[in-house]
Amino acid sequence: LYEKDKALGGQLKSAATPDFKSQLRELVEWYKRQLELLNIEVHLNSEINEDNPVLKDADYIIVATGAVPIMPEISGIENAVDIISAHIYPEKLKGDRIVYCGGGLSACDSALETAQKGKKTVIIEMLEHIAANDHFINRAALFPLLSKYGVEIYTNHTVSEIKKDGVKAINIDGKEVFITADTVVSSFGMKPYNETAKKIDEKYHLKTRIIGDCEKIRKVGGAVREGFYAALTLD
Ligand SMILES: Cc1cc2nc3c(=O)[nH]c(=O)nc-3n(C[C@H](O)[C@H](O)[C@H](O)COP(=O)(O)OP(=O)(O)OC[C@H]3O[C@@H](n4cnc5c(N)ncnc54)[C@H](O)[C@@H]3O)c2cc1C
């Protein structure tokens, strides 16, 4: 197993920062222990590309390079902190009013975690609902907590510009509003990180399988299941 970072866990290192996600943190520790028990060779700080000789010698290659945050070409996006950094480096969330652009599950989680630490958080979402694509059980658990911790929510608002002191958004009536912020977080979702995966697949097509978020953005359950199926197909 080759991991380019200094630790295992991938996106779970950021996904599992809130207290209410302690079970995801435990999952990473569980995997580390299983890898140890099974004597699996783990190489950290080891970024693999298509020219690495280990790939030539391998009987099978399973590529799971994951995903990276979407940073759309909105004016001022460079003023925003991306959602992964918002989770891992809370010190980047400067000031008392933190505005999240995009209201998917990861933004809701981070906004809640930050509000629980005493900051005012705001979510701007262009759809009619936040966490719109998530399971109703997640939503049922999340919504009362967002309300309890005073997270301000603007649905039907499309972010049009990010400034150092806030966000311009267009509401459902086409009117521009300005929402002030000390820090803006870009939480527009994730996209597959698959450049290397495609090159490896091109070079070693017959023995390569691409799984997890690198193939298509999904959740932990889907990524794990796909890894399991990939392993089942090995001779
Ligand atoms: C903020 C946030 C919150 C989330 N919350 C939840 C949640 O509550 N529940 C849920 O089910 N899902 C959640 N998810 C989604 C979940 O984390 C992902 O679906 C899952 O981690 C995908 O697993 P993966 O192994 O495919 O990719 P990743 O977890 O992205 O792992 C990919 C790994 O590959 C490494 N890598 C990349 N390129 C190379 C290379 N060339 N060589 C070597 N290593 C490389 C990366 O460093 C990384 O460690 C969340 C995601 C985010 C970002």
PDB file of C-alpha atoms and ligand atoms in Angstrom:
ATOM      1  CA  LEU A   1       0.000   0.000   0.000  1.00  0.00           C
ATOM      2  CA  TYR A   2       1.487   3.322  -1.109  1.00  0.00           C
ATOM      3  CA  GLU A   3       0.207   6.563   0.428  1.00  0.00           C
ATOM      4  CA  LYS A   4       1.568   9.956  -0.565  1.00  0.00           C
ATOM      5  CA  ASP A   5       0.667  11.603   2.743  1.00  0.00           C
ATOM      6  CA  LYS A   6       2.490  11.064   6.035  1.00  0.00           C
ATOM      7  CA  ALA A   7      -0.542   9.232   7.501  1.00  0.00           C
ATOM      8  CA  LEU A   8      -3.264   6.829   6.377  1.00  0.00           C
ATOM      9  CA  GLY A   9      -6.940   7.805   6.338  1.00  0.00           C
ATOM     10  CA  GLY A  10      -7.379   9.961   3.222  1.00  0.00           C
ATOM     11  CA  GLN A  11     -10.316  12.349   3.390  1.00  0.00           C
ATOM     12  CA  LEU A  12     -11.386  10.757   6.654  1.00  0.00           C
ATOM     13  CA  LYS A  13      -8.633  12.745   8.335  1.00  0.00           C
ATOM     14  CA  SER A  14     -10.725  15.834   7.584  1.00  0.00           C
ATOM     15  CA  ALA A  15     -14.174  14.220   7.552  1.00  0.00           C
ATOM     16  CA  ALA A  16     -13.730  12.859  11.049  1.00  0.00           C
ATOM     17  CA  THR A  17     -12.646  15.986  12.943  1.00  0.00           C
ATOM     18  CA  PRO A  18     -16.013  16.777  14.635  1.00  0.00           C
ATOM     19  CA  ASP A  19     -16.749  15.087  17.979  1.00  0.00           C
ATOM     20  CA  PHE A  20     -20.011  13.792  16.554  1.00  0.00           C
ATOM     21  CA  LYS A  21     -17.984  11.814  13.981  1.00  0.00           C
ATOM     22  CA  SER A  22     -15.774   9.927  16.426  1.00  0.00           C
ATOM     23  CA  GLN A  23     -16.805   6.593  14.893  1.00  0.00           C
ATOM     24  CA  LEU A  24     -15.212   7.600  11.579  1.00  0.00           C
ATOM     25  CA  ARG A  25     -11.987   8.355  13.480  1.00  0.00           C
ATOM     26  CA  GLU A  26     -12.167   4.910  15.070  1.00  0.00           C
ATOM     27  CA  LEU A  27     -12.600   3.353  11.623  1.00  0.00           C
ATOM     28  CA  VAL A  28      -9.213   4.726  10.530  1.00  0.00           C
ATOM     29  CA  GLU A  29      -7.565   3.301  13.670  1.00  0.00           C
ATOM     30  CA  TRP A  30      -9.307  -0.043  13.029  1.00  0.00           C
ATOM     31  CA  TYR A  31      -7.892  -0.180   9.494  1.00  0.00           C
ATOM     32  CA  LYS A  32      -4.386   0.679  10.686  1.00  0.00           C
ATOM     33  CA  ARG A  33      -4.576  -2.202  13.176  1.00  0.00           C
ATOM     34  CA  GLN A  34      -5.895  -4.663  10.583  1.00  0.00           C
ATOM     35  CA  LEU A  35      -3.094  -3.716   8.174  1.00  0.00           C
ATOM     36  CA  GLU A  36      -0.611  -4.390  10.969  1.00  0.00           C
ATOM     37  CA  LEU A  37      -2.176  -7.737  11.894  1.00  0.00           C
ATOM     38  CA  LEU A  38      -2.132  -8.837   8.255  1.00  0.00           C
ATOM     39  CA  ASN A  39       1.499  -7.740   7.845  1.00  0.00           C
ATOM     40  CA  ILE A  40       0.615  -5.501   4.928  1.00  0.00           C
ATOM     41  CA  GLU A  41       3.561  -3.497   3.682  1.00  0.00           C
ATOM     42  CA  VAL A  42       2.608   0.178   4.056  1.00  0.00           C
ATOM     43  CA  HIS A  43       4.741   2.935   2.509  1.00  0.00           C
ATOM     44  CA  LEU A  44       3.869   6.426   3.725  1.00  0.00           C
ATOM     45  CA  ASN A  45       5.138   9.624   2.075  1.00  0.00           C
ATOM     46  CA  SER A  46       5.210   7.637  -1.170  1.00  0.00           C
ATOM     47  CA  GLU A  47       3.501   9.234  -4.138  1.00  0.00           C
ATOM     48  CA  ILE A  48       3.054   6.795  -7.008  1.00  0.00           C
ATOM     49  CA  ASN A  49       2.907   7.704 -10.680  1.00  0.00           C
ATOM     50  CA  GLU A  50       2.596   5.660 -13.871  1.00  0.00           C
ATOM     51  CA  ASP A  51       6.380   5.336 -14.229  1.00  0.00           C
ATOM     52  CA  ASN A  52       6.995   3.824 -10.812  1.00  0.00           C
ATOM     53  CA  PRO A  53       8.690   0.394 -11.206  1.00  0.00           C
ATOM     54  CA  VAL A  54       6.475  -1.212  -8.513  1.00  0.00           C
ATOM     55  CA  LEU A  55       3.605  -0.986 -10.980  1.00  0.00           C
ATOM     56  CA  LYS A  56       5.498  -2.851 -13.678  1.00  0.00           C
ATOM     57  CA  ASP A  57       6.194  -5.737 -11.307  1.00  0.00           C
ATOM     58  CA  ALA A  58       2.686  -5.848  -9.837  1.00  0.00           C
ATOM     59  CA  ASP A  59       0.203  -8.594 -10.830  1.00  0.00           C
ATOM     60  CA  TYR A  60      -2.709  -6.235 -10.100  1.00  0.00           C
ATOM     61  CA  ILE A  61      -2.964  -2.511  -9.463  1.00  0.00           C
ATOM     62  CA  ILE A  62      -5.824  -0.982  -7.521  1.00  0.00           C
ATOM     63  CA  VAL A  63      -5.856   2.811  -7.736  1.00  0.00           C
ATOM     64  CA  ALA A  64      -7.730   4.766  -5.056  1.00  0.00           C
ATOM     65  CA  THR A  65      -6.307   8.282  -5.216  1.00  0.00           C
ATOM     66  CA  GLY A  66      -9.501   9.879  -3.891  1.00  0.00           C
ATOM     67  CA  ALA A  67     -10.794  13.395  -4.431  1.00  0.00           C
ATOM     68  CA  VAL A  68      -9.933  17.073  -4.072  1.00  0.00           C
ATOM     69  CA  PRO A  69     -12.151  20.105  -3.342  1.00  0.00           C
ATOM     70  CA  ILE A  70     -13.919  21.793  -6.265  1.00  0.00           C
ATOM     71  CA  MET A  71     -12.754  25.419  -6.526  1.00  0.00           C
ATOM     72  CA  PRO A  72     -15.071  26.945  -9.177  1.00  0.00           C
ATOM     73  CA  GLU A  73     -13.971  29.964 -11.178  1.00  0.00           C
ATOM     74  CA  ILE A  74     -15.852  32.464  -9.056  1.00  0.00           C
ATOM     75  CA  SER A  75     -14.269  35.863  -8.713  1.00  0.00           C
ATOM     76  CA  GLY A  76     -12.349  36.045  -5.416  1.00  0.00           C
ATOM     77  CA  ILE A  77     -12.211  32.266  -4.819  1.00  0.00           C
ATOM     78  CA  GLU A  78      -8.556  32.741  -3.821  1.00  0.00           C
ATOM     79  CA  ASN A  79      -9.822  34.543  -0.704  1.00  0.00           C
ATOM     80  CA  ALA A  80     -11.573  31.394   0.497  1.00  0.00           C
ATOM     81  CA  VAL A  81     -10.318  28.510   2.646  1.00  0.00           C
ATOM     82  CA  ASP A  82     -11.129  25.113   1.079  1.00  0.00           C
ATOM     83  CA  ILE A  83     -13.341  22.696   3.024  1.00  0.00           C
ATOM     84  CA  ILE A  84     -10.575  20.137   3.709  1.00  0.00           C
ATOM     85  CA  SER A  85      -8.325  22.832   5.219  1.00  0.00           C
ATOM     86  CA  ALA A  86     -11.284  24.198   7.188  1.00  0.00           C
ATOM     87  CA  HIS A  87     -11.593  20.804   8.885  1.00  0.00           C
ATOM     88  CA  ILE A  88      -7.905  20.061   9.389  1.00  0.00           C
ATOM     89  CA  TYR A  89      -6.611  23.547  10.218  1.00  0.00           C
ATOM     90  CA  PRO A  90      -9.336  25.298  12.256  1.00  0.00           C
ATOM     91  CA  GLU A  91      -6.845  28.117  12.924  1.00  0.00           C
ATOM     92  CA  LYS A  92      -7.459  29.186   9.297  1.00  0.00           C
ATOM     93  CA  LEU A  93     -11.038  30.089  10.265  1.00  0.00           C
ATOM     94  CA  LYS A  94     -10.124  33.559  11.490  1.00  0.00           C
ATOM     95  CA  GLY A  95     -12.578  35.914  13.189  1.00  0.00           C
ATOM     96  CA  ASP A  96     -16.031  35.258  14.593  1.00  0.00           C
ATOM     97  CA  ARG A  97     -18.196  34.997  11.505  1.00  0.00           C
ATOM     98  CA  ILE A  98     -17.464  32.092   9.168  1.00  0.00           C
ATOM     99  CA  VAL A  99     -19.422  31.815   5.907  1.00  0.00           C
ATOM    100  CA  TYR A 100     -19.606  28.516   3.985  1.00  0.00           C
ATOM    101  CA  CYS A 101     -20.247  28.715   0.224  1.00  0.00           C
ATOM    102  CA  GLY A 102     -22.094  25.511  -0.641  1.00  0.00           C
ATOM    103  CA  GLY A 103     -24.276  23.580   1.772  1.00  0.00           C
ATOM    104  CA  GLY A 104     -23.525  19.892   1.265  1.00  0.00           C
ATOM    105  CA  LEU A 105     -22.987  17.512   4.155  1.00  0.00           C
ATOM    106  CA  SER A 106     -19.304  18.349   4.666  1.00  0.00           C
ATOM    107  CA  ALA A 107     -20.056  22.098   4.866  1.00  0.00           C
ATOM    108  CA  CYS A 108     -22.916  21.455   7.295  1.00  0.00           C
ATOM    109  CA  ASP A 109     -20.641  19.306   9.473  1.00  0.00           C
ATOM    110  CA  SER A 110     -17.871  21.900   9.508  1.00  0.00           C
ATOM    111  CA  ALA A 111     -20.325  24.788  10.124  1.00  0.00           C
ATOM    112  CA  LEU A 112     -21.798  22.853  13.047  1.00  0.00           C
ATOM    113  CA  GLU A 113     -18.399  21.927  14.496  1.00  0.00           C
ATOM    114  CA  THR A 114     -17.257  25.574  14.240  1.00  0.00           C
ATOM    115  CA  ALA A 115     -20.513  26.852  15.779  1.00  0.00           C
ATOM    116  CA  GLN A 116     -20.083  24.396  18.653  1.00  0.00           C
ATOM    117  CA  LYS A 117     -16.737  26.084  19.330  1.00  0.00           C
ATOM    118  CA  GLY A 118     -18.551  29.406  19.767  1.00  0.00           C
ATOM    119  CA  LYS A 119     -18.264  31.084  16.344  1.00  0.00           C
ATOM    120  CA  LYS A 120     -21.153  32.390  14.266  1.00  0.00           C
ATOM    121  CA  THR A 121     -21.478  30.272  11.135  1.00  0.00           C
ATOM    122  CA  VAL A 122     -23.487  30.841   7.972  1.00  0.00           C
ATOM    123  CA  ILE A 123     -24.247  28.475   5.078  1.00  0.00           C
ATOM    124  CA  ILE A 124     -25.111  29.711   1.565  1.00  0.00           C
ATOM    125  CA  GLU A 125     -26.702  27.072  -0.688  1.00  0.00           C
ATOM    126  CA  MET A 126     -28.113  27.557  -4.191  1.00  0.00           C
ATOM    127  CA  LEU A 127     -30.597  24.666  -3.914  1.00  0.00           C
ATOM    128  CA  GLU A 128     -33.850  24.752  -1.978  1.00  0.00           C
ATOM    129  CA  HIS A 129     -32.366  22.574   0.795  1.00  0.00           C
ATOM    130  CA  ILE A 130     -28.991  22.053   2.457  1.00  0.00           C
ATOM    131  CA  ALA A 131     -27.502  18.517   2.483  1.00  0.00           C
ATOM    132  CA  ALA A 132     -30.029  17.881  -0.273  1.00  0.00           C
ATOM    133  CA  ASN A 133     -28.499  14.620  -1.497  1.00  0.00           C
ATOM    134  CA  ASP A 134     -27.947  13.072   1.885  1.00  0.00           C
ATOM    135  CA  HIS A 135     -29.731  10.291   3.669  1.00  0.00           C
ATOM    136  CA  PHE A 136     -32.796  11.415   5.641  1.00  0.00           C
ATOM    137  CA  ILE A 137     -31.310   9.906   8.815  1.00  0.00           C
ATOM    138  CA  ASN A 138     -28.256  12.187   8.499  1.00  0.00           C
ATOM    139  CA  ARG A 139     -30.526  15.142   7.844  1.00  0.00           C
ATOM    140  CA  ALA A 140     -32.790  14.291  10.770  1.00  0.00           C
ATOM    141  CA  ALA A 141     -29.781  14.222  13.103  1.00  0.00           C
ATOM    142  CA  LEU A 142     -28.117  17.307  11.637  1.00  0.00           C
ATOM    143  CA  PHE A 143     -30.931  19.855  11.268  1.00  0.00           C
ATOM    144  CA  PRO A 144     -31.909  20.155  14.961  1.00  0.00           C
ATOM    145  CA  LEU A 145     -28.217  20.595  15.875  1.00  0.00           C
ATOM    146  CA  LEU A 146     -27.710  23.328  13.247  1.00  0.00           C
ATOM    147  CA  SER A 147     -30.716  25.103  14.703  1.00  0.00           C
ATOM    148  CA  LYS A 148     -29.558  24.584  18.323  1.00  0.00           C
ATOM    149  CA  TYR A 149     -26.145  26.141  17.571  1.00  0.00           C
ATOM    150  CA  GLY A 150     -27.646  29.049  15.629  1.00  0.00           C
ATOM    151  CA  VAL A 151     -26.179  28.249  12.192  1.00  0.00           C
ATOM    152  CA  GLU A 152     -27.660  30.817   9.772  1.00  0.00           C
ATOM    153  CA  ILE A 153     -28.815  29.265   6.496  1.00  0.00           C
ATOM    154  CA  TYR A 154     -29.459  30.946   3.144  1.00  0.00           C
ATOM    155  CA  THR A 155     -30.962  28.466   0.674  1.00  0.00           C
ATOM    156  CA  ASN A 156     -31.895  29.454  -2.905  1.00  0.00           C
ATOM    157  CA  HIS A 157     -28.853  31.766  -2.905  1.00  0.00           C
ATOM    158  CA  THR A 158     -26.157  31.389  -5.576  1.00  0.00           C
ATOM    159  CA  VAL A 159     -22.705  32.683  -4.693  1.00  0.00           C
ATOM    160  CA  SER A 160     -21.533  35.129  -7.363  1.00  0.00           C
ATOM    161  CA  GLU A 161     -18.409  36.698  -5.841  1.00  0.00           C
ATOM    162  CA  ILE A 162     -16.161  36.167  -2.833  1.00  0.00           C
ATOM    163  CA  LYS A 163     -14.653  39.262  -1.235  1.00  0.00           C
ATOM    164  CA  LYS A 164     -12.256  39.534   1.701  1.00  0.00           C
ATOM    165  CA  ASP A 165     -15.081  40.750   3.942  1.00  0.00           C
ATOM    166  CA  GLY A 166     -17.969  38.661   2.667  1.00  0.00           C
ATOM    167  CA  VAL A 167     -19.861  36.993  -0.139  1.00  0.00           C
ATOM    168  CA  LYS A 168     -22.117  38.335  -2.872  1.00  0.00           C
ATOM    169  CA  ALA A 169     -25.003  36.013  -3.721  1.00  0.00           C
ATOM    170  CA  ILE A 170     -28.041  36.153  -5.993  1.00  0.00           C
ATOM    171  CA  ASN A 171     -31.291  35.158  -4.336  1.00  0.00           C
ATOM    172  CA  ILE A 172     -34.281  33.389  -5.914  1.00  0.00           C
ATOM    173  CA  ASP A 173     -35.741  36.764  -7.025  1.00  0.00           C
ATOM    174  CA  GLY A 174     -32.531  37.604  -8.886  1.00  0.00           C
ATOM    175  CA  LYS A 175     -31.581  40.208  -6.287  1.00  0.00           C
ATOM    176  CA  GLU A 176     -27.963  40.549  -5.155  1.00  0.00           C
ATOM    177  CA  VAL A 177     -27.315  40.327  -1.425  1.00  0.00           C
ATOM    178  CA  PHE A 178     -24.065  40.761   0.502  1.00  0.00           C
ATOM    179  CA  ILE A 179     -23.375  38.440   3.418  1.00  0.00           C
ATOM    180  CA  THR A 180     -20.529  39.616   5.637  1.00  0.00           C
ATOM    181  CA  ALA A 181     -17.777  37.244   6.718  1.00  0.00           C
ATOM    182  CA  ASP A 182     -14.495  37.247   8.599  1.00  0.00           C
ATOM    183  CA  THR A 183     -13.523  34.015   6.807  1.00  0.00           C
ATOM    184  CA  VAL A 184     -15.119  32.467   3.721  1.00  0.00           C
ATOM    185  CA  VAL A 185     -14.986  28.697   3.218  1.00  0.00           C
ATOM    186  CA  SER A 186     -15.270  27.211  -0.254  1.00  0.00           C
ATOM    187  CA  SER A 187     -17.451  24.124   0.216  1.00  0.00           C
ATOM    188  CA  PHE A 188     -18.679  23.498  -3.319  1.00  0.00           C
ATOM    189  CA  GLY A 189     -18.094  19.752  -3.090  1.00  0.00           C
ATOM    190  CA  MET A 190     -15.367  17.368  -4.203  1.00  0.00           C
ATOM    191  CA  LYS A 191     -14.175  16.115  -7.582  1.00  0.00           C
ATOM    192  CA  PRO A 192     -12.253  12.929  -8.464  1.00  0.00           C
ATOM    193  CA  TYR A 193      -8.487  13.255  -8.250  1.00  0.00           C
ATOM    194  CA  ASN A 194      -7.830  10.977 -11.194  1.00  0.00           C
ATOM    195  CA  GLU A 195      -5.038  12.321 -13.422  1.00  0.00           C
ATOM    196  CA  THR A 196      -2.526   9.716 -12.210  1.00  0.00           C
ATOM    197  CA  ALA A 197      -5.208   7.014 -12.179  1.00  0.00           C
ATOM    198  CA  LYS A 198      -5.972   7.629 -15.858  1.00  0.00           C
ATOM    199  CA  LYS A 199      -2.275   7.481 -16.793  1.00  0.00           C
ATOM    200  CA  ILE A 200      -1.764   4.245 -14.841  1.00  0.00           C
ATOM    201  CA  ASP A 201      -4.862   2.768 -16.466  1.00  0.00           C
ATOM    202  CA  GLU A 202      -3.601   3.773 -19.929  1.00  0.00           C
ATOM    203  CA  LYS A 203      -0.233   2.144 -19.334  1.00  0.00           C
ATOM    204  CA  TYR A 204      -1.395  -1.012 -17.519  1.00  0.00           C
ATOM    205  CA  HIS A 205      -5.003  -1.310 -18.609  1.00  0.00           C
ATOM    206  CA  LEU A 206      -5.342  -5.101 -18.242  1.00  0.00           C
ATOM    207  CA  LYS A 207      -4.244  -5.202 -14.603  1.00  0.00           C
ATOM    208  CA  THR A 208      -5.610  -1.890 -13.272  1.00  0.00           C
ATOM    209  CA  ARG A 209      -8.790  -1.197 -11.371  1.00  0.00           C
ATOM    210  CA  ILE A 210      -9.876   2.298 -10.269  1.00  0.00           C
ATOM    211  CA  ILE A 211     -12.021   2.493  -7.137  1.00  0.00           C
ATOM    212  CA  GLY A 212     -13.492   4.898  -4.585  1.00  0.00           C
ATOM    213  CA  ASP A 213     -13.876   8.666  -4.958  1.00  0.00           C
ATOM    214  CA  CYS A 214     -11.174   8.640  -7.615  1.00  0.00           C
ATOM    215  CA  GLU A 215     -13.627   6.826  -9.872  1.00  0.00           C
ATOM    216  CA  LYS A 216     -16.773   8.686  -8.738  1.00  0.00           C
ATOM    217  CA  ILE A 217     -17.506  10.846  -5.696  1.00  0.00           C
ATOM    218  CA  ARG A 218     -19.257   8.787  -3.040  1.00  0.00           C
ATOM    219  CA  LYS A 219     -19.292   8.137   0.697  1.00  0.00           C
ATOM    220  CA  VAL A 220     -17.191   5.919   2.951  1.00  0.00           C
ATOM    221  CA  GLY A 221     -19.579   2.958   2.664  1.00  0.00           C
ATOM    222  CA  GLY A 222     -19.479   3.009  -1.152  1.00  0.00           C
ATOM    223  CA  ALA A 223     -15.686   3.393  -1.285  1.00  0.00           C
ATOM    224  CA  VAL A 224     -15.113   0.556   1.195  1.00  0.00           C
ATOM    225  CA  ARG A 225     -17.577  -1.739  -0.595  1.00  0.00           C
ATOM    226  CA  GLU A 226     -15.861  -1.101  -3.909  1.00  0.00           C
ATOM    227  CA  GLY A 227     -12.464  -1.880  -2.401  1.00  0.00           C
ATOM    228  CA  PHE A 228     -13.898  -5.130  -1.066  1.00  0.00           C
ATOM    229  CA  TYR A 229     -15.306  -6.113  -4.474  1.00  0.00           C
ATOM    230  CA  ALA A 230     -11.998  -5.239  -6.170  1.00  0.00           C
ATOM    231  CA  ALA A 231     -10.150  -7.519  -3.733  1.00  0.00           C
ATOM    232  CA  LEU A 232     -12.665 -10.332  -4.310  1.00  0.00           C
ATOM    233  CA  THR A 233     -11.879 -10.359  -8.032  1.00  0.00           C
ATOM    234  CA  LEU A 234      -8.133 -11.027  -7.503  1.00  0.00           C
ATOM    235  CA  ASP A 235      -6.963 -14.571  -8.344  1.00  0.00           C
TER     236      ASP A 235
HETATM  237  C1  LIG B   1     -15.059  17.151   4.657  1.00  0.00           C
HETATM  238  C2  LIG B   1     -15.577  15.796   4.275  1.00  0.00           C
HETATM  239  C3  LIG B   1     -16.509  15.161   5.082  1.00  0.00           C
HETATM  240  C4  LIG B   1     -17.000  13.885   4.740  1.00  0.00           C
HETATM  241  N1  LIG B   1     -17.896  13.277   5.581  1.00  0.00           N
HETATM  242  C5  LIG B   1     -18.322  12.023   5.291  1.00  0.00           C
HETATM  243  C6  LIG B   1     -19.229  11.341   6.164  1.00  0.00           C
HETATM  244  O1  LIG B   1     -19.642  11.873   7.197  1.00  0.00           O
HETATM  245  N2  LIG B   1     -19.624  10.092   5.832  1.00  0.00           N
HETATM  246  C7  LIG B   1     -19.197   9.466   4.700  1.00  0.00           C
HETATM  247  O2  LIG B   1     -19.582   8.308   4.466  1.00  0.00           O
HETATM  248  N3  LIG B   1     -18.351  10.089   3.839  1.00  0.00           N
HETATM  249  C8  LIG B   1     -17.901  11.342   4.116  1.00  0.00           C
HETATM  250  N4  LIG B   1     -17.034  11.975   3.248  1.00  0.00           N
HETATM  251  C9  LIG B   1     -16.617  11.264   2.014  1.00  0.00           C
HETATM  252  C10 LIG B   1     -15.542  10.223   2.302  1.00  0.00           C
HETATM  253  O3  LIG B   1     -14.520  10.779   3.111  1.00  0.00           O
HETATM  254  C11 LIG B   1     -14.974   9.691   0.969  1.00  0.00           C
HETATM  255  O4  LIG B   1     -16.029   9.170   0.200  1.00  0.00           O
HETATM  256  C12 LIG B   1     -13.928   8.590   1.190  1.00  0.00           C
HETATM  257  O5  LIG B   1     -12.892   9.041   2.024  1.00  0.00           O
HETATM  258  C13 LIG B   1     -13.369   8.115  -0.163  1.00  0.00           C
HETATM  259  O6  LIG B   1     -12.344   7.197   0.088  1.00  0.00           O
HETATM  260  P1  LIG B   1     -11.201   6.925  -0.980  1.00  0.00           P
HETATM  261  O7  LIG B   1     -10.312   5.894  -0.368  1.00  0.00           O
HETATM  262  O8  LIG B   1     -11.797   6.648  -2.303  1.00  0.00           O
HETATM  263  O9  LIG B   1     -10.389   8.310  -1.160  1.00  0.00           O
HETATM  264  P2  LIG B   1      -9.622   9.241  -0.121  1.00  0.00           P
HETATM  265  O10 LIG B   1     -10.177   9.158   1.239  1.00  0.00           O
HETATM  266  O11 LIG B   1      -9.558  10.587  -0.774  1.00  0.00           O
HETATM  267  O12 LIG B   1      -8.147   8.633  -0.105  1.00  0.00           O
HETATM  268  C14 LIG B   1      -7.281   8.748  -1.203  1.00  0.00           C
HETATM  269  C15 LIG B   1      -5.853   8.656  -0.716  1.00  0.00           C
HETATM  270  O13 LIG B   1      -4.964   8.525  -1.823  1.00  0.00           O
HETATM  271  C16 LIG B   1      -3.774   9.274  -1.548  1.00  0.00           C
HETATM  272  N5  LIG B   1      -3.140   9.559  -2.842  1.00  0.00           N
HETATM  273  C17 LIG B   1      -3.589  10.391  -3.822  1.00  0.00           C
HETATM  274  N6  LIG B   1      -2.766  10.340  -4.886  1.00  0.00           N
HETATM  275  C18 LIG B   1      -1.762   9.474  -4.585  1.00  0.00           C
HETATM  276  C19 LIG B   1      -0.620   8.994  -5.286  1.00  0.00           C
HETATM  277  N7  LIG B   1      -0.331   9.383  -6.537  1.00  0.00           N
HETATM  278  N8  LIG B   1       0.195   8.092  -4.667  1.00  0.00           N
HETATM  279  C20 LIG B   1      -0.100   7.663  -3.409  1.00  0.00           C
HETATM  280  N9  LIG B   1      -1.167   8.092  -2.689  1.00  0.00           N
HETATM  281  C21 LIG B   1      -2.000   8.979  -3.273  1.00  0.00           C
HETATM  282  C22 LIG B   1      -4.315  10.507  -0.824  1.00  0.00           C
HETATM  283  O14 LIG B   1      -3.284  11.137  -0.097  1.00  0.00           O
HETATM  284  C23 LIG B   1      -5.399   9.881   0.069  1.00  0.00           C
HETATM  285  O15 LIG B   1      -4.876   9.476   1.317  1.00  0.00           O
HETATM  286  C24 LIG B   1     -16.538  13.245   3.561  1.00  0.00           C
HETATM  287  C25 LIG B   1     -15.595  13.896   2.740  1.00  0.00           C
HETATM  288  C26 LIG B   1     -15.114  15.156   3.095  1.00  0.00           C
HETATM  289  C27 LIG B   1     -14.099  15.830   2.210  1.00  0.00           C
END
